[in-house]
Backbone as JSON, one array per atom type, in Angstrom:
{
  "sequence": "PPQRMPSLGGLSAPPATAGGRAEAFEALKSTLDEISVKSVLDFRSAGAGVLAAEAVATAAACAIANIDETVQLCIDDIDPEAPWVDALKILGKPGHFINSLRRFPWATDAGRVPEDNIMAAKHFLAMAEMEDDFGHPAVFGLSRWVECAINYWEEHCLGSAESELNDSGISADAARSVPSPPRPAQPAAPSAAVAAPLGQVAPHQRVAAPPGSRQPASANPPARSSASNLGAVREQPSRIPAPPV",
  "N": [[8.12, 29.15, 28.73], [4.73, 30.55, 27.63], [4.94, 32.75, 24.69], [5.16, 35.94, 24.53], [3.02, 38.43, 23.46], [3.5, 40.88, 20.59], [3.31, 44.69, 21.62], [1.53, 47.4, 20.47], [3.21, 49.34, 20.38], [5.76, 48.7, 19.65], [7.99, 46.15, 18.17], [9.82, 43.5, 18.11], [12.08, 40.77, 16.9], [11.06, 37.7, 16.35], [11.67, 34.71, 18.5], [14.39, 32.56, 18.04], [15.12, 33.08, 15.53], [17.11, 33.23, 12.34], [19.57, 33.62, 9.82], [18.42, 33.88, 6.48], [15.69, 34.37, 7.41], [15.57, 36.02, 9.57], [16.43, 38.45, 8.07], [14.33, 38.45, 6.35], [12.05, 39.01, 8.51], [13.18, 41.65, 9.15], [12.73, 42.85, 7.0], [10.17, 42.64, 6.98], [9.1, 43.96, 9.07], [9.97, 46.64, 8.56], [8.52, 47.17, 6.46], [6.11, 47.5, 7.84], [6.4, 49.29, 9.62], [5.72, 51.68, 8.28], [3.23, 51.66, 8.0], [0.33, 52.99, 9.23], [-2.44, 54.51, 11.45], [-3.51, 56.34, 10.25], [-3.14, 55.98, 7.35], [-4.42, 53.69, 6.92], [-6.87, 54.21, 7.12], [-6.97, 56.03, 5.12], [-6.24, 54.33, 3.16], [-8.81, 53.01, 2.78], [-10.94, 54.73, 2.37], [-9.87, 55.78, -0.11], [-9.85, 53.58, -1.63], [-11.74, 52.42, -2.55], [-13.62, 50.73, -4.97], [-11.46, 50.62, -6.72], [-9.61, 48.56, -8.28], [-7.25, 47.34, -8.12], [-6.52, 48.4, -5.54], [-8.64, 47.11, -3.73], [-7.77, 44.57, -4.38], [-5.32, 44.36, -3.16], [-6.1, 44.83, -0.41], [-7.74, 42.18, 0.05], [-5.57, 40.21, -0.37], [-3.94, 40.9, 1.82], [-5.85, 40.6, 3.88], [-6.37, 37.71, 3.24], [-3.85, 36.88, 4.35], [-3.73, 37.32, 7.11], [-5.69, 35.84, 7.78], [-7.97, 34.48, 10.34], [-5.99, 34.22, 12.06], [-6.33, 35.62, 14.5], [-9.44, 37.06, 15.85], [-9.64, 39.18, 14.12], [-9.79, 39.11, 11.34], [-12.16, 36.73, 10.34], [-12.48, 34.3, 8.2], [-13.3, 32.41, 5.25], [-10.89, 30.8, 3.26], [-11.7, 29.1, 1.02], [-14.19, 30.45, 0.29], [-13.8, 32.63, -1.12], [-14.1, 34.24, -4.2], [-11.78, 33.64, -6.89], [-11.58, 35.06, -8.89], [-12.44, 37.6, -8.46], [-11.87, 40.3, -5.9], [-12.37, 40.14, -2.79], [-15.28, 40.99, -1.63], [-16.04, 42.18, 1.08], [-13.45, 43.05, 1.63], [-12.52, 45.76, 2.28], [-13.9, 46.32, 4.49], [-12.78, 45.14, 6.8], [-10.81, 47.26, 7.32], [-11.9, 49.18, 8.77], [-11.72, 49.1, 11.45], [-8.9, 50.13, 11.94], [-6.69, 49.95, 13.99], [-7.28, 47.32, 15.11], [-6.72, 46.12, 12.7], [-3.81, 46.69, 12.25], [-2.67, 45.64, 14.72], [-3.23, 42.95, 14.06], [-1.6, 42.64, 11.55], [0.93, 42.74, 13.2], [0.75, 40.65, 14.51], [1.55, 38.46, 12.93], [3.96, 37.42, 12.23], [4.66, 35.9, 14.46], [2.67, 33.89, 14.48], [3.08, 32.67, 12.34], [5.41, 31.41, 12.84], [4.38, 29.76, 15.1], [2.94, 28.08, 13.61], [0.3, 28.64, 12.75], [-0.38, 29.77, 10.54], [-1.9, 28.78, 7.44], [-0.95, 27.01, 4.62], [-3.0, 27.73, 2.66], [-3.68, 30.41, 3.19], [-1.26, 31.89, 2.28], [-1.26, 31.06, -0.33], [-3.48, 32.17, -1.48], [-2.95, 35.11, -0.68], [-0.75, 35.23, -2.51], [-2.1, 35.06, -5.07], [-4.07, 37.38, -5.07], [-2.37, 39.18, -4.84], [-0.87, 39.14, -7.03], [-3.03, 39.7, -8.89], [-3.32, 42.25, -8.0], [-1.0, 43.75, -9.07], [-1.12, 43.75, -11.65], [-2.18, 46.06, -12.66], [-1.79, 49.23, -13.68], [-1.6, 51.3, -11.78], [-1.34, 51.89, -8.46], [-3.06, 53.73, -7.18], [-2.63, 54.97, -4.62], [-0.54, 56.03, -2.18], [-0.8, 54.69, 0.2], [-1.84, 52.16, -0.61], [0.14, 50.93, -2.09], [1.9, 50.73, -0.19], [1.09, 48.83, 1.75], [0.84, 46.53, -0.23], [3.43, 46.09, -0.3], [3.87, 45.07, 2.38], [2.38, 42.7, 2.37], [3.83, 41.3, 0.35], [6.35, 40.96, 1.55], [5.53, 39.51, 4.11], [4.71, 37.09, 2.87], [7.32, 36.15, 1.76], [8.56, 35.87, 4.61], [6.94, 33.64, 5.53], [7.53, 31.89, 3.8], [10.21, 31.71, 4.19], [10.27, 30.6, 6.82], [9.14, 28.25, 6.22], [11.43, 26.94, 5.05], [13.09, 26.9, 6.69], [12.5, 25.5, 8.56], [12.24, 22.96, 7.53], [15.17, 22.3, 6.6], [16.02, 22.39, 9.78], [14.64, 19.89, 10.28], [15.9, 17.94, 8.71], [18.71, 18.43, 9.95], [18.15, 17.6, 12.43], [17.67, 14.83, 12.0], [20.19, 14.17, 11.48], [21.14, 14.32, 8.89], [22.29, 16.49, 6.35], [21.05, 19.05, 4.25], [22.88, 19.24, 1.9], [23.81, 16.53, 1.62], [21.24, 14.88, 1.84], [20.41, 15.43, -1.1], [22.26, 14.43, -2.24], [22.2, 11.74, -2.04], [22.03, 8.38, -3.57], [20.03, 7.25, -6.05], [17.9, 4.65, -5.83], [18.6, 1.02, -6.68], [17.67, -0.32, -9.75], [15.34, -2.46, -10.63], [16.01, -6.2, -11.12], [16.03, -7.67, -14.41], [13.54, -9.86, -15.85], [14.75, -13.37, -16.33], [16.01, -14.82, -19.35], [13.73, -16.79, -21.34], [14.17, -20.63, -21.01], [16.2, -22.5, -23.5], [15.21, -25.19, -23.65], [12.21, -25.64, -24.59], [9.0, -26.77, -23.83], [7.32, -28.57, -26.8], [4.94, -27.67, -28.69], [1.47, -28.63, -28.75], [0.93, -31.56, -30.39], [3.07, -31.64, -31.88], [6.47, -33.13, -31.79], [9.38, -32.87, -29.84], [12.42, -32.72, -30.79], [14.27, -34.18, -29.46], [13.05, -36.27, -28.13], [11.41, -39.63, -28.53], [8.97, -41.09, -29.73], [6.89, -44.16, -28.75], [5.99, -46.96, -30.86], [2.83, -47.91, -31.99], [1.45, -50.97, -30.53], [1.41, -53.68, -32.42], [2.18, -52.73, -34.85], [4.44, -52.14, -37.44], [7.68, -51.08, -37.51], [9.32, -48.82, -39.67], [12.12, -49.85, -41.49], [15.44, -49.02, -40.92], [17.3, -46.87, -42.83], [20.02, -46.91, -42.63], [21.18, -49.85, -41.57], [22.36, -51.4, -38.44], [25.85, -52.53, -38.13], [26.54, -55.94, -38.23], [28.5, -57.69, -35.69], [31.95, -59.25, -36.07], [31.96, -61.7, -34.6], [29.31, -62.6, -34.2], [28.92, -63.14, -36.99], [30.82, -65.43, -37.48], [29.38, -67.14, -35.49], [26.97, -67.79, -37.29], [27.92, -68.98, -39.13], [28.78, -71.51, -38.11], [26.65, -72.85, -37.55], [25.32, -73.37, -39.84], [24.59, -76.53, -41.56], [26.75, -78.91, -43.2], [27.28, -78.86, -46.68], [28.61, -80.95, -48.22], [29.33, -82.75, -51.37], [28.3, -86.02, -52.6], [30.46, -88.57, -53.1], [31.29, -89.98, -56.35], [30.03, -93.07, -57.54]],
  "CA": [[6.83, 29.85, 29.1], [4.09, 31.15, 26.38], [5.31, 33.93, 23.94], [4.38, 37.41, 24.63], [2.53, 39.06, 21.82], [4.09, 42.33, 20.86], [2.8, 45.79, 21.81], [1.57, 48.31, 19.36], [4.41, 50.39, 20.26], [7.19, 48.33, 18.87], [7.86, 44.92, 17.45], [10.84, 42.5, 18.01], [11.91, 39.63, 16.39], [10.47, 36.4, 17.16], [12.76, 33.96, 18.94], [14.83, 31.34, 17.28], [15.08, 33.77, 13.84], [18.62, 33.34, 12.21], [19.87, 33.63, 8.47], [17.62, 34.33, 5.68], [14.65, 34.39, 8.12], [16.22, 37.23, 10.07], [16.6, 39.26, 6.91], [12.96, 38.41, 6.01], [11.64, 39.59, 9.25], [13.7, 42.7, 9.27], [11.85, 43.48, 5.89], [8.55, 42.83, 7.42], [9.22, 44.98, 10.24], [10.48, 47.96, 8.15], [7.31, 47.63, 6.0], [4.7, 47.79, 8.73], [6.5, 50.54, 10.34], [5.27, 52.57, 7.33], [1.66, 51.49, 7.99], [-0.12, 53.8, 10.51], [-3.77, 54.29, 11.58], [-4.12, 57.18, 9.18], [-2.71, 55.33, 6.23], [-5.19, 52.46, 6.68], [-8.01, 54.85, 6.81], [-6.81, 56.75, 3.63], [-6.58, 53.33, 1.93], [-10.27, 52.78, 2.65], [-11.65, 55.66, 1.78], [-9.47, 55.9, -1.62], [-9.72, 52.15, -2.62], [-13.34, 51.9, -2.83], [-13.94, 50.59, -6.53], [-10.25, 50.48, -7.2], [-9.34, 47.05, -8.54], [-5.78, 47.28, -7.3], [-6.6, 48.63, -4.07], [-9.19, 45.79, -3.11], [-6.97, 43.28, -4.44], [-4.31, 44.36, -2.1], [-6.76, 44.58, 0.75], [-7.97, 40.94, -0.16], [-4.39, 39.74, -0.11], [-3.64, 41.11, 3.36], [-7.11, 39.68, 4.64], [-5.8, 36.12, 3.09], [-2.44, 36.63, 4.8], [-4.04, 37.32, 8.26], [-7.0, 34.96, 8.33], [-8.21, 33.24, 11.05], [-4.76, 33.77, 13.24], [-7.25, 36.04, 15.78], [-10.56, 37.3, 15.71], [-9.83, 40.42, 13.33], [-10.24, 38.31, 10.12], [-12.75, 35.44, 10.23], [-12.4, 34.11, 6.81], [-12.89, 30.99, 4.71], [-10.17, 31.1, 2.08], [-12.43, 28.8, -0.16], [-15.38, 30.97, -0.13], [-13.75, 33.57, -1.87], [-14.15, 33.99, -5.6], [-10.57, 33.88, -7.35], [-11.81, 35.71, -10.32], [-12.64, 39.02, -8.22], [-11.43, 40.77, -4.83], [-13.51, 39.7, -1.58], [-16.22, 42.22, -1.3], [-15.72, 42.67, 2.07], [-11.92, 43.29, 2.14], [-12.18, 47.17, 2.65], [-14.75, 46.61, 5.66], [-11.71, 45.22, 7.74], [-9.61, 48.67, 7.78], [-12.79, 50.02, 9.51], [-10.79, 48.99, 12.69], [-7.3, 50.23, 11.63], [-6.06, 49.46, 15.23], [-7.09, 46.24, 15.12], [-5.83, 45.61, 11.51], [-2.46, 46.65, 12.43], [-2.17, 44.69, 15.41], [-3.01, 41.62, 13.49], [0.08, 42.28, 10.95], [1.92, 42.53, 13.78], [1.09, 39.06, 15.23], [1.67, 37.4, 11.76], [5.36, 36.37, 12.57], [4.55, 35.27, 15.73], [1.26, 32.84, 14.14], [3.72, 31.58, 11.38], [6.26, 30.64, 13.72], [3.69, 28.74, 15.91], [2.08, 27.31, 12.68], [-1.01, 29.18, 12.58], [-1.06, 30.06, 9.09], [-1.89, 27.83, 7.0], [-0.48, 27.42, 3.24], [-3.95, 28.14, 1.58], [-3.71, 31.76, 3.27], [-0.39, 32.21, 1.62], [-1.83, 30.89, -1.86], [-4.57, 33.14, -1.67], [-2.5, 36.23, -0.91], [0.05, 35.41, -3.47], [-3.1, 35.44, -6.08], [-4.45, 38.67, -5.05], [-1.19, 40.45, -4.88], [-0.79, 39.21, -8.4], [-3.89, 40.47, -9.5], [-3.22, 43.9, -7.81], [0.25, 44.05, -9.59], [-1.26, 43.83, -13.12], [-2.69, 47.33, -12.42], [-0.54, 50.38, -13.99], [-1.54, 52.43, -10.56], [-2.17, 51.47, -7.11], [-3.94, 55.1, -6.9], [-2.66, 55.41, -3.44], [0.86, 55.33, -1.17], [-1.13, 53.61, 1.28], [-2.14, 50.9, -1.23], [1.23, 50.37, -2.23], [2.53, 50.14, 1.59], [0.32, 47.42, 2.3], [1.19, 45.63, -0.93], [4.94, 45.67, 0.23], [3.7, 44.46, 3.39], [1.86, 41.5, 1.91], [4.97, 40.57, -0.24], [7.33, 40.45, 2.86], [4.76, 38.55, 4.54], [4.84, 35.88, 2.0], [8.44, 35.91, 1.9], [8.84, 35.52, 5.51], [6.33, 32.37, 5.64], [8.31, 30.76, 2.86], [11.57, 31.24, 4.54], [9.92, 30.0, 7.87], [9.24, 26.76, 5.68], [12.33, 26.42, 4.15], [14.04, 26.9, 8.03], [11.74, 23.95, 9.45], [12.68, 21.68, 6.81], [16.35, 22.19, 7.05], [15.85, 21.94, 10.73], [14.14, 18.47, 10.41], [17.19, 17.29, 8.1], [19.73, 18.39, 10.92], [17.91, 16.67, 13.55], [18.07, 13.37, 11.3], [21.69, 13.94, 11.12], [21.49, 14.68, 7.27], [22.65, 17.91, 5.69], [20.78, 19.36, 3.01], [23.4, 18.69, 0.37], [23.82, 15.05, 1.57], [20.01, 14.38, 1.16], [20.6, 15.8, -2.33], [23.16, 13.56, -3.31], [21.58, 10.31, -1.8], [21.88, 7.53, -5.04], [18.82, 6.51, -6.44], [17.64, 3.03, -5.47], [18.78, 0.49, -8.14], [16.77, -0.7, -10.9], [15.14, -4.03, -10.38], [16.45, -6.87, -12.13], [15.47, -7.81, -15.67], [13.75, -11.19, -15.87], [15.78, -14.08, -16.84], [15.51, -15.41, -20.42], [13.33, -18.36, -21.17], [15.12, -21.6, -21.39], [16.02, -23.15, -24.59], [14.25, -26.52, -23.47], [10.76, -25.48, -24.3], [7.91, -27.84, -24.52], [6.9, -28.39, -27.82], [3.61, -27.23, -28.85], [0.31, -29.52, -28.74], [0.68, -32.25, -31.88], [4.35, -31.81, -32.06], [7.35, -33.75, -30.88], [10.56, -32.23, -29.52], [13.41, -33.32, -31.73], [15.17, -34.95, -28.34], [12.08, -37.06, -27.67], [11.26, -40.58, -29.13], [7.77, -41.95, -29.71], [6.84, -45.69, -29.14], [5.24, -47.46, -31.78], [1.78, -48.72, -31.16], [1.45, -52.27, -30.75], [1.01, -54.42, -33.59], [2.54, -51.93, -36.05], [5.51, -52.53, -37.86], [8.44, -50.16, -37.53], [10.08, -48.75, -40.81], [13.47, -50.22, -41.69], [16.41, -47.66, -40.76], [18.27, -46.5, -43.99], [21.23, -47.43, -42.46], [20.97, -50.84, -40.29], [23.74, -51.43, -37.86], [26.39, -53.5, -38.89], [26.73, -57.17, -37.24], [29.84, -57.82, -35.43], [32.5, -60.35, -36.8], [31.81, -62.8, -33.83], [28.01, -62.97, -34.56], [28.77, -63.96, -38.32], [31.07, -66.59, -37.16], [28.54, -68.13, -34.98], [26.0, -68.23, -37.91], [28.64, -70.14, -40.23], [28.75, -72.88, -37.68], [25.25, -73.52, -37.11], [24.5, -74.31, -40.9], [24.8, -77.8, -41.87], [27.65, -78.75, -44.75], [26.59, -79.45, -47.89], [29.62, -81.66, -49.36], [28.54, -83.61, -52.3], [28.61, -87.36, -52.37], [31.63, -89.0, -54.1], [30.78, -90.55, -57.5], [29.82, -94.49, -57.7]],
  "C": [[6.17, 30.27, 27.44], [4.75, 32.53, 26.06], [4.59, 34.88, 24.35], [4.04, 37.72, 23.38], [3.28, 40.63, 21.79], [2.8, 43.46, 21.2], [2.38, 46.56, 20.53], [2.41, 49.18, 19.24], [5.37, 49.83, 19.63], [7.12, 46.77, 18.66], [9.5, 44.51, 17.71], [11.01, 41.7, 17.66], [11.68, 38.29, 17.27], [11.69, 35.84, 17.83], [13.39, 32.64, 17.92], [14.87, 31.87, 15.7], [16.75, 33.8, 13.55], [18.51, 33.41, 10.6], [18.68, 34.46, 7.84], [16.1, 34.94, 6.45], [14.81, 35.8, 8.88], [15.78, 38.35, 9.02], [15.04, 39.4, 6.44], [12.01, 39.24, 7.11], [11.95, 40.99, 9.4], [12.74, 43.69, 8.07], [10.64, 43.51, 6.27], [8.23, 43.62, 8.21], [9.32, 46.59, 9.72], [9.02, 48.48, 7.35], [6.21, 47.98, 6.81], [4.91, 48.96, 9.69], [5.79, 51.8, 9.39], [3.66, 52.46, 7.38], [1.08, 52.03, 9.46], [-1.76, 53.94, 10.34], [-4.27, 55.08, 10.38], [-3.91, 56.58, 7.63], [-3.64, 54.49, 5.66], [-6.66, 53.16, 6.49], [-7.93, 55.69, 5.54], [-7.06, 55.52, 2.85], [-8.07, 52.9, 1.91], [-11.16, 53.48, 2.16], [-11.37, 56.06, 0.08], [-9.58, 54.61, -2.19], [-10.82, 51.64, -2.93], [-13.52, 51.98, -4.3], [-12.67, 50.83, -7.48], [-9.62, 49.05, -7.44], [-8.11, 46.79, -7.95], [-5.79, 47.34, -5.79], [-7.6, 47.24, -3.11], [-8.54, 44.62, -3.29], [-5.97, 43.32, -3.31], [-4.87, 43.98, -0.66], [-7.05, 42.92, 1.12], [-6.87, 40.25, -0.01], [-3.98, 39.71, 1.29], [-4.67, 40.52, 4.1], [-6.51, 38.06, 4.46], [-4.58, 35.99, 4.06], [-2.86, 36.25, 6.22], [-5.34, 36.77, 8.85], [-7.08, 34.17, 9.11], [-7.06, 33.16, 12.27], [-5.45, 34.75, 14.61], [-8.74, 36.29, 15.13], [-10.99, 38.53, 14.62], [-10.65, 40.22, 11.93], [-10.94, 36.97, 10.22], [-13.09, 35.32, 8.88], [-12.31, 32.85, 6.4], [-12.24, 31.19, 3.5], [-11.15, 30.3, 0.77], [-13.68, 29.4, -0.67], [-15.09, 32.14, -1.12], [-13.54, 33.42, -3.65], [-12.88, 34.36, -5.95], [-10.46, 34.74, -8.61], [-11.84, 37.66, -9.65], [-12.19, 38.99, -6.64], [-12.6, 40.28, -4.13], [-14.15, 41.18, -1.41], [-16.14, 42.76, -0.14], [-14.41, 43.29, 2.7], [-11.77, 44.63, 2.48], [-12.64, 47.04, 3.97], [-13.54, 46.39, 6.84], [-10.7, 46.29, 8.29], [-10.69, 49.26, 8.24], [-12.27, 50.41, 10.85], [-9.17, 49.11, 12.29], [-6.36, 49.38, 12.84], [-6.28, 47.73, 15.33], [-6.67, 45.18, 13.98], [-4.56, 45.28, 11.97], [-1.84, 45.68, 13.17], [-2.18, 43.31, 14.67], [-1.8, 41.39, 12.42], [0.9, 42.2, 11.89], [2.34, 41.22, 14.24], [1.45, 38.03, 14.04], [3.0, 36.9, 11.83], [4.98, 35.57, 13.64], [3.48, 33.73, 15.26], [2.09, 32.21, 13.04], [4.62, 31.06, 12.06], [5.45, 29.57, 14.7], [2.99, 27.81, 14.96], [0.73, 27.31, 12.58], [-1.49, 29.44, 11.34], [-0.67, 29.09, 7.95], [-1.4, 27.99, 5.24], [-1.56, 27.97, 2.17], [-4.24, 29.56, 1.91], [-2.63, 32.11, 2.45], [-0.84, 32.08, -0.21], [-2.6, 32.04, -2.07], [-4.19, 34.63, -2.06], [-1.62, 36.53, -2.14], [-0.91, 35.75, -4.96], [-3.59, 36.63, -6.16], [-3.76, 39.81, -5.25], [-0.64, 40.07, -6.1], [-1.46, 40.19, -9.22], [-3.72, 41.99, -9.44], [-1.99, 44.38, -8.9], [-0.12, 44.15, -11.06], [-1.8, 45.04, -13.32], [-1.63, 48.33, -12.72], [-0.26, 50.9, -12.74], [-2.29, 51.86, -9.78], [-3.24, 52.58, -6.56], [-3.43, 55.76, -5.62], [-1.68, 55.41, -2.86], [0.3, 54.23, -0.42], [-1.34, 52.15, 0.84], [-0.95, 50.29, -1.44], [2.37, 50.18, -1.1], [2.21, 49.06, 1.59], [0.66, 46.45, 1.26], [2.79, 45.0, -0.69], [4.73, 44.61, 1.59], [3.1, 42.59, 3.11], [3.03, 40.78, 1.31], [6.22, 40.02, 0.69], [6.55, 39.3, 3.66], [4.81, 37.19, 4.0], [5.99, 35.46, 1.89], [8.89, 35.34, 3.41], [8.32, 33.85, 6.06], [7.17, 31.28, 4.88], [9.9, 30.39, 3.45], [11.58, 30.47, 5.91], [9.88, 28.5, 7.34], [10.45, 26.03, 5.66], [13.37, 26.03, 5.44], [13.68, 25.5, 8.83], [12.18, 22.98, 8.63], [14.29, 21.5, 6.86], [16.61, 21.76, 8.68], [15.38, 20.3, 10.83], [15.24, 17.58, 9.89], [18.25, 17.47, 9.24], [19.35, 17.33, 11.84], [17.86, 15.18, 13.39], [19.5, 12.91, 11.02], [21.81, 13.88, 9.47], [21.47, 16.11, 6.77], [21.63, 17.95, 4.56], [21.33, 18.97, 1.5], [23.56, 17.34, 0.69], [22.47, 14.45, 1.09], [19.92, 14.53, -0.52], [21.21, 14.64, -3.15], [22.97, 12.11, -2.73], [21.29, 9.54, -3.17], [20.5, 7.15, -4.9], [18.75, 5.21, -6.14], [17.67, 2.22, -6.84], [17.61, 0.06, -8.8], [16.6, -2.31, -10.6], [15.61, -4.74, -11.52], [15.74, -7.35, -13.35], [15.07, -9.52, -15.27], [14.62, -12.15, -16.53], [15.04, -14.4, -18.42], [15.0, -16.74, -20.32], [14.13, -19.43, -21.61], [15.13, -21.97, -22.78], [15.16, -24.31, -24.75], [12.83, -26.29, -23.41], [10.01, -26.61, -24.62], [7.48, -27.72, -25.6], [5.48, -28.16, -27.76], [2.56, -28.42, -28.94], [0.35, -30.1, -30.1], [1.74, -32.16, -32.49], [5.0, -32.37, -31.23], [8.56, -33.1, -31.09], [11.47, -33.01, -30.26], [14.31, -34.21, -30.62], [14.34, -36.24, -27.93], [11.76, -38.02, -28.97], [9.96, -41.47, -28.99], [7.42, -43.4, -29.68], [5.91, -45.83, -30.1], [4.01, -47.93, -31.24], [1.95, -50.22, -31.2], [0.88, -52.88, -31.8], [1.46, -53.56, -34.93], [4.04, -52.16, -36.2], [6.51, -51.02, -38.13], [9.21, -49.71, -38.98], [11.55, -49.19, -40.72], [14.45, -49.0, -41.45], [17.09, -47.92, -42.22], [19.57, -46.96, -43.61], [21.2, -48.64, -41.34], [22.3, -51.09, -40.0], [24.29, -52.39, -38.49], [26.86, -54.77, -37.51], [27.87, -57.31, -36.89], [30.42, -58.9, -36.15], [32.2, -61.74, -35.85], [30.42, -63.53, -34.11], [28.05, -63.86, -35.94], [29.42, -64.95, -38.25], [30.0, -67.56, -36.73], [27.43, -68.77, -35.92], [26.66, -69.03, -38.94], [28.7, -71.35, -39.5], [27.73, -73.39, -37.53], [24.86, -74.05, -38.82], [25.3, -75.67, -41.52], [25.82, -77.87, -43.45], [26.93, -79.43, -45.37], [27.79, -80.08, -49.0], [29.16, -82.42, -50.66], [29.13, -84.88, -52.17], [29.58, -87.95, -53.31], [30.79, -90.03, -55.35], [30.82, -92.35, -57.47], [30.58, -95.03, -58.58]]
}
């Protein structure tokens, strides 16, 4: 069944909230309890021209941008060097603004708060914290809500990642301990029998002599066998001198 949005009179934890996410939700709820219609109106009247107040209002607007009709804002259109010029205008309807703050955890759980919202909220919250004085207690109260909203969003993303690992049967520790894939084998060294460069003859090759040419005599001619020597003696004619007359 569809989830019921919280009323302005109270706020209960979203379903499936556990662990660090539950603590983040309680902190978010605690800061929201300190924000009232009067404090929002005081914020708007005292924050004009105060850089810290305008930056905090911009951070809150970025966090809840486009989760409902209260803040319709394109994050990419904001100048990162200065607060949003219309940031204080959204506080003109404090009831709608507070209701959007209450919807934030449900919108986060439904995946309707993109990362760009949170990155922009972080940026302008850091800009506000660079100032020495927030000027009004309401400014400090809203800055605490923005900080808790960022923390809740990050806890939600962490819980979603762990849930995906559990669904796949892999724990977070096991995922970190998976060994890295082996390195590819090194290519084999080239063989020693490499073809000789053009114009050279490898030591184990013998080049045939061209026809009609004489091969040089070997320095050490092969010895003839004893059998061939005997045959040569038999073939020679006898040269016995004739007897004297």
